[in-house]
PDB file of C-alpha atoms in Angstrom:
ATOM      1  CA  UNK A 125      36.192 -14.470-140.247  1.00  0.00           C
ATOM      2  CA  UNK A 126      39.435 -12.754-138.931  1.00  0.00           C
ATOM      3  CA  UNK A 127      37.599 -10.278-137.339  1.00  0.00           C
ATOM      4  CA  UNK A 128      35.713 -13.078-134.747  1.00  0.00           C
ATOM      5  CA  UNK A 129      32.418 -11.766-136.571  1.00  0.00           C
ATOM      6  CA  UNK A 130      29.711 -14.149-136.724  1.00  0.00           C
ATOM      7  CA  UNK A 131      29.034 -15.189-140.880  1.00  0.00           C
ATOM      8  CA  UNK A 132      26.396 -17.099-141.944  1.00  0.00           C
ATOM      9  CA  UNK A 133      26.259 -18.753-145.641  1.00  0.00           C
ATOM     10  CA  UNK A 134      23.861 -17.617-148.049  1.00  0.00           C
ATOM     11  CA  UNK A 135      23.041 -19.219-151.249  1.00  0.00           C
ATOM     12  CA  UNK A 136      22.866 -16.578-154.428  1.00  0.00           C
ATOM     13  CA  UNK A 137      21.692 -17.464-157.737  1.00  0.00           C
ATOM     14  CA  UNK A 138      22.391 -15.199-161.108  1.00  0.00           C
ATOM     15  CA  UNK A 139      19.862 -14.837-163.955  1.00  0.00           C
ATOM     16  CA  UNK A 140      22.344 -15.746-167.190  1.00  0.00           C
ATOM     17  CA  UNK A 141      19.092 -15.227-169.060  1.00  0.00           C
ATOM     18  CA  UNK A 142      15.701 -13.357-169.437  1.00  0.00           C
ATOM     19  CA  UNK A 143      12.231 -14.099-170.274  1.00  0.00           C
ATOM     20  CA  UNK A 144      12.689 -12.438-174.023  1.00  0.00           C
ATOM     21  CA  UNK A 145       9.940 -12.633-175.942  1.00  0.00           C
ATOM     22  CA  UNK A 146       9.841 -15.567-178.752  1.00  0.00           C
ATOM     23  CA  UNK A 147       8.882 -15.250-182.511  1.00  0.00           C
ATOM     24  CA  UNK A 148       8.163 -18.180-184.193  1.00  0.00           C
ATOM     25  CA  UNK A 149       7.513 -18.184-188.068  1.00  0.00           C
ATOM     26  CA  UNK A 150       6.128 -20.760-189.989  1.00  0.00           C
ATOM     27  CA  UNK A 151       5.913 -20.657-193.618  1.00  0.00           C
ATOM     28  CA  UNK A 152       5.760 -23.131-196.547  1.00  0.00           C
ATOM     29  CA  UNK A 153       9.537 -21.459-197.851  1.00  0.00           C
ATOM     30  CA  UNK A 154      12.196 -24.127-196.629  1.00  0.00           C
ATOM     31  CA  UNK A 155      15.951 -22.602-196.391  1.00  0.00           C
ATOM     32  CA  UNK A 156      14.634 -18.760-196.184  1.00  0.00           C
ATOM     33  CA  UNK A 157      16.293 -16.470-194.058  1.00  0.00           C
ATOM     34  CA  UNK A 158      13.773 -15.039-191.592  1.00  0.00           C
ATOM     35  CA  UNK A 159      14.806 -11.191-190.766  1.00  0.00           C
ATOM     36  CA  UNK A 160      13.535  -9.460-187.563  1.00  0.00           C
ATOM     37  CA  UNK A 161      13.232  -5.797-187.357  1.00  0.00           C
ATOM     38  CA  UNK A 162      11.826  -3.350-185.274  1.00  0.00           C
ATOM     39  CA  UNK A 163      11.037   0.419-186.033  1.00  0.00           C
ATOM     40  CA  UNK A 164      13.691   2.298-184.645  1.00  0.00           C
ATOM     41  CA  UNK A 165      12.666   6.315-183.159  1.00  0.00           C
ATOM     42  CA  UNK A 166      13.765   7.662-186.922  1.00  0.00           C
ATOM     43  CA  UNK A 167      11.036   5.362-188.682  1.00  0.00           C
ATOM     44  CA  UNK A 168      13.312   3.055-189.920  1.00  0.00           C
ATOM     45  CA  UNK A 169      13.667  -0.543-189.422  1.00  0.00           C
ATOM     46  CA  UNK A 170      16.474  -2.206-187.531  1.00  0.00           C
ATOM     47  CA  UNK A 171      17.525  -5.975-188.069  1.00  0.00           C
ATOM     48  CA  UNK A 172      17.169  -7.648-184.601  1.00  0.00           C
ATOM     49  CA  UNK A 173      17.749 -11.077-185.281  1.00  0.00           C
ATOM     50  CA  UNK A 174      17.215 -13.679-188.178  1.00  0.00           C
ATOM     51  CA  UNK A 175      16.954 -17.825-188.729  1.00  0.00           C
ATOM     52  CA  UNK A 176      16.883 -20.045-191.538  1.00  0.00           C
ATOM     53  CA  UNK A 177      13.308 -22.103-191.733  1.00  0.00           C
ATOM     54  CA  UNK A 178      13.772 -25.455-191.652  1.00  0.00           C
ATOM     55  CA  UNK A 179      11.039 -28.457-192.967  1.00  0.00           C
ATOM     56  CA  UNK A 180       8.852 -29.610-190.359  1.00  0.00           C
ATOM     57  CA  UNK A 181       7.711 -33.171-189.769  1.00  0.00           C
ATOM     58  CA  UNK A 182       4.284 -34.512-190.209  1.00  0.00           C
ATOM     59  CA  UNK A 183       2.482 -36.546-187.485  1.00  0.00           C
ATOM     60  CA  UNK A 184       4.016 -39.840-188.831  1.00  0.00           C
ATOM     61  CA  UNK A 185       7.459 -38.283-189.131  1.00  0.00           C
ATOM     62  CA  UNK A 186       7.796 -37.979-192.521  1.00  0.00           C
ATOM     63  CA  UNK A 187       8.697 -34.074-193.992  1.00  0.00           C
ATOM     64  CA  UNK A 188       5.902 -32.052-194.245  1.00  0.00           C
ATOM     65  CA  UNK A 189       5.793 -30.422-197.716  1.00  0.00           C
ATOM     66  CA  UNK A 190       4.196 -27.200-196.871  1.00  0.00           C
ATOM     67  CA  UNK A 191       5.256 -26.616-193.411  1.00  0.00           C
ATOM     68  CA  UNK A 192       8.849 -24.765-192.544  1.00  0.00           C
ATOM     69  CA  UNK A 193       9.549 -23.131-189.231  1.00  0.00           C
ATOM     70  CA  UNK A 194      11.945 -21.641-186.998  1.00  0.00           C
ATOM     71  CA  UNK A 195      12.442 -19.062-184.025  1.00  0.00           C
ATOM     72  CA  UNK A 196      14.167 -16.341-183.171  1.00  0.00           C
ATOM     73  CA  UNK A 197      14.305 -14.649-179.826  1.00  0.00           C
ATOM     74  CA  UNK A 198      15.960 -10.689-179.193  1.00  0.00           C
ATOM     75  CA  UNK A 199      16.117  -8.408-176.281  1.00  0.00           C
ATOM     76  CA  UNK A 200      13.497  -6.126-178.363  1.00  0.00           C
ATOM     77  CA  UNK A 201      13.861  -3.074-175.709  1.00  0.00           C
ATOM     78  CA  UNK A 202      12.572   0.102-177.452  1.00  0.00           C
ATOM     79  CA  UNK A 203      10.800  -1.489-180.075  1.00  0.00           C
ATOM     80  CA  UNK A 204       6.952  -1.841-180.291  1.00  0.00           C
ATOM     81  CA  UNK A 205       6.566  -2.548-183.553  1.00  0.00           C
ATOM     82  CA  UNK A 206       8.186  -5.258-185.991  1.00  0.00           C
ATOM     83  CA  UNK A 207       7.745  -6.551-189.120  1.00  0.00           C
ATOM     84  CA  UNK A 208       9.353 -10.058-190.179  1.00  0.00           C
ATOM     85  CA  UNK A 209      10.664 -10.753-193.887  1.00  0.00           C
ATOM     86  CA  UNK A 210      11.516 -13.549-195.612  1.00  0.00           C
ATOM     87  CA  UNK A 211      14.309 -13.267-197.922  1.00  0.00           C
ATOM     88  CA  UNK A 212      16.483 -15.744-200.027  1.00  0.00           C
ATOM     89  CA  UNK A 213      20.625 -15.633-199.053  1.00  0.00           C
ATOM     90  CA  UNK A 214      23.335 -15.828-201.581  1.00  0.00           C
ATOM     91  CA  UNK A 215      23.789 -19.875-201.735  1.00  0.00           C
ATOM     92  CA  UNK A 216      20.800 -20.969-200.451  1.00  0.00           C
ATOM     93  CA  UNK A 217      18.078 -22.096-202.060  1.00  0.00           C
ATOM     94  CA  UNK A 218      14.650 -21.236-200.664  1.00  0.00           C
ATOM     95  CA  UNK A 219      11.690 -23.394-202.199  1.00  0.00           C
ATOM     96  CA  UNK A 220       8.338 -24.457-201.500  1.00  0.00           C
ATOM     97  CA  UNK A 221       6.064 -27.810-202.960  1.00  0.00           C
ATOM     98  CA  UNK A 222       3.505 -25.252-204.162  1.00  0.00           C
ATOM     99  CA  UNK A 223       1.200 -26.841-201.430  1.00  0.00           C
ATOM    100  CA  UNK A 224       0.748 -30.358-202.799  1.00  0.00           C
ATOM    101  CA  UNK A 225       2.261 -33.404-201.381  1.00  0.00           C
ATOM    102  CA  UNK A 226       4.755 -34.572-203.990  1.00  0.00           C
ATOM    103  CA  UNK A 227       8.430 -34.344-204.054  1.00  0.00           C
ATOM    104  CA  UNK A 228       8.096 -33.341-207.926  1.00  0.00           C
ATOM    105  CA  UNK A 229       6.278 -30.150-207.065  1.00  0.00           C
ATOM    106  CA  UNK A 230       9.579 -28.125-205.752  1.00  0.00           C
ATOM    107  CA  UNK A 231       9.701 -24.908-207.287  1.00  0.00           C
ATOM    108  CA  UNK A 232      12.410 -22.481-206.116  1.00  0.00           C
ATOM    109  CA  UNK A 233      11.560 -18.786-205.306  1.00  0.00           C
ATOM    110  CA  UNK A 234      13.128 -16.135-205.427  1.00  0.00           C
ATOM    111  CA  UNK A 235      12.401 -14.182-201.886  1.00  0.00           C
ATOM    112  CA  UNK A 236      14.326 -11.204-202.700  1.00  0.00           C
ATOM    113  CA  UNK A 237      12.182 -10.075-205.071  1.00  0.00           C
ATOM    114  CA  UNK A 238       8.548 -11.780-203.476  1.00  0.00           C
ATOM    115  CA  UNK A 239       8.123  -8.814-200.404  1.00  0.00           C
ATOM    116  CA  UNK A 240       6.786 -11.619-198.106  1.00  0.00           C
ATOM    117  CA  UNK A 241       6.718 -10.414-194.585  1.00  0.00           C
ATOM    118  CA  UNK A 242       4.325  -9.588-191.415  1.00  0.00           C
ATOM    119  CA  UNK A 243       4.171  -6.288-189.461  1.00  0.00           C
ATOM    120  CA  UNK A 244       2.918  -6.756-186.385  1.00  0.00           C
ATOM    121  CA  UNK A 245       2.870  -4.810-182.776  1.00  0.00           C
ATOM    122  CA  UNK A 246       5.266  -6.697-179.866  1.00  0.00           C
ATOM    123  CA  UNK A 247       2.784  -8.138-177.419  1.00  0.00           C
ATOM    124  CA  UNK A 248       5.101 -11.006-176.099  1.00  0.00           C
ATOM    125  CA  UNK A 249       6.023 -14.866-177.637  1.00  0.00           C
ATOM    126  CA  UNK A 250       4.103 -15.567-180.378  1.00  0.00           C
ATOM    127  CA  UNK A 251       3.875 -17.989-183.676  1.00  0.00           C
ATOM    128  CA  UNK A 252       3.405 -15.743-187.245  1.00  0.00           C
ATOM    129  CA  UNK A 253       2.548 -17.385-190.486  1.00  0.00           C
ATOM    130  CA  UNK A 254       3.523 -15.979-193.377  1.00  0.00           C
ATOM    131  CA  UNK A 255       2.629 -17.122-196.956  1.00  0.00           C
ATOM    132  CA  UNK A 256       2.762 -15.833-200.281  1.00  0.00           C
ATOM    133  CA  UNK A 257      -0.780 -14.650-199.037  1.00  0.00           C
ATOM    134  CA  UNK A 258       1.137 -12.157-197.024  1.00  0.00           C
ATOM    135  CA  UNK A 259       2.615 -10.058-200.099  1.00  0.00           C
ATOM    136  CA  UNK A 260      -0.920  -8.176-200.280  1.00  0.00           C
ATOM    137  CA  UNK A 261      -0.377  -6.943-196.436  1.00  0.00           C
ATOM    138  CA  UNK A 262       3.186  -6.310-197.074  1.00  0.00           C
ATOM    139  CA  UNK A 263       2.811  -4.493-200.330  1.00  0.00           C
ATOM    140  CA  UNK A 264      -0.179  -1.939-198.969  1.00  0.00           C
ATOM    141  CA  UNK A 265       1.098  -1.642-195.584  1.00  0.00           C
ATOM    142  CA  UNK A 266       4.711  -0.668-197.515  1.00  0.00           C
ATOM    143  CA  UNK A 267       2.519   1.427-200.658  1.00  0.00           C
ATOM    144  CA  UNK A 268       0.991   3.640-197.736  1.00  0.00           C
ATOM    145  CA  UNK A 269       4.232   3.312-195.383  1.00  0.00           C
ATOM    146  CA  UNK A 270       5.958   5.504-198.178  1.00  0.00           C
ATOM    147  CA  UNK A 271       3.629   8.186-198.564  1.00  0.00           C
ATOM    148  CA  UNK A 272       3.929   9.063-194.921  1.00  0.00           C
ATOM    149  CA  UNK A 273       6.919  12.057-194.380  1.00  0.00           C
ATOM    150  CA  UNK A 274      10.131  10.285-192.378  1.00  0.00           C
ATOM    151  CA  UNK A 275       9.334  12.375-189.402  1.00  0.00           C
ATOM    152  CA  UNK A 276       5.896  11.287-189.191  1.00  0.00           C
ATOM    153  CA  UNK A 277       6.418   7.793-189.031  1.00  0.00           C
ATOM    154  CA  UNK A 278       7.149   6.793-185.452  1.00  0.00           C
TER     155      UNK A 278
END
């Protein structure tokens, strides 16, 4: 350098990116919007992150009826708990083939109304499946969620 100092070159790398933890759902609703929250301090959920499922492929390539999937990954600092929901957008149309193998089995649902979801503690990546099956989790983990006092729930 201009001073007559002696330099040597050193290589430095930046992290653009960070091991964040991975949710996968997989579901038999194809085109529904897959919300992330987490419970917040105030014991209230916060949207994180969301994705749109999308129909899976079979072993021979062809589209799996009953299988839809995506992920979503969030820096999910602060939150221990989550709960995923699956809920129908404003021009979409979320259906499932009512778990049979034939194209003439579509039937549209209506997520907004269905309460299908998860609630689960963060413990790293990990692949959730939700079916209609999940409404009876949802609905008593929400029924006894509600009798608890706001202050009490964190």
């Amino acid at each position: 350098d201009e001073s007559e100092n002696e330099s040597t070159t050193q290589e430095v790398y930046f992290r653009s990116s960070f091991d964040l933890p991975t949710m996968t759902i997989v579901t038999p609703f194809i085109g529904a919007r897959v919300q992330l929250e987490g419970l917040n301090p105030n014991g209230e959920f916060t949207s994180l992150a969301s994705c749109s499922t999308i129909q899976q492929p079979e072993s021979d390539e062809s589209a799996a009826f009953d299988v839809a999937s995506c992920e979503t990954t969030t820096d999910v600092v602060n939150y221990d708990f989550m709960r995923v929901r699956l809920i129908g957008v404003d021009g979409t149309d979320p259906h499932y083939y009512q778990w049979k193998d034939n194209k003439s089995a579509r039937a549209s649902v209506n997520l907004n109304d269905a309460n299908i979801g998860a609630y689960f503690e963060l413990n790293g990546s990990n692949t959730y499946y939700v079916t209609e099956l999940s409404t009876y989790q949802t609905g008593l983990f929400d029924y006894r969620w509600n009798q608890v006092e706001a202050g009490d729930k964190t």
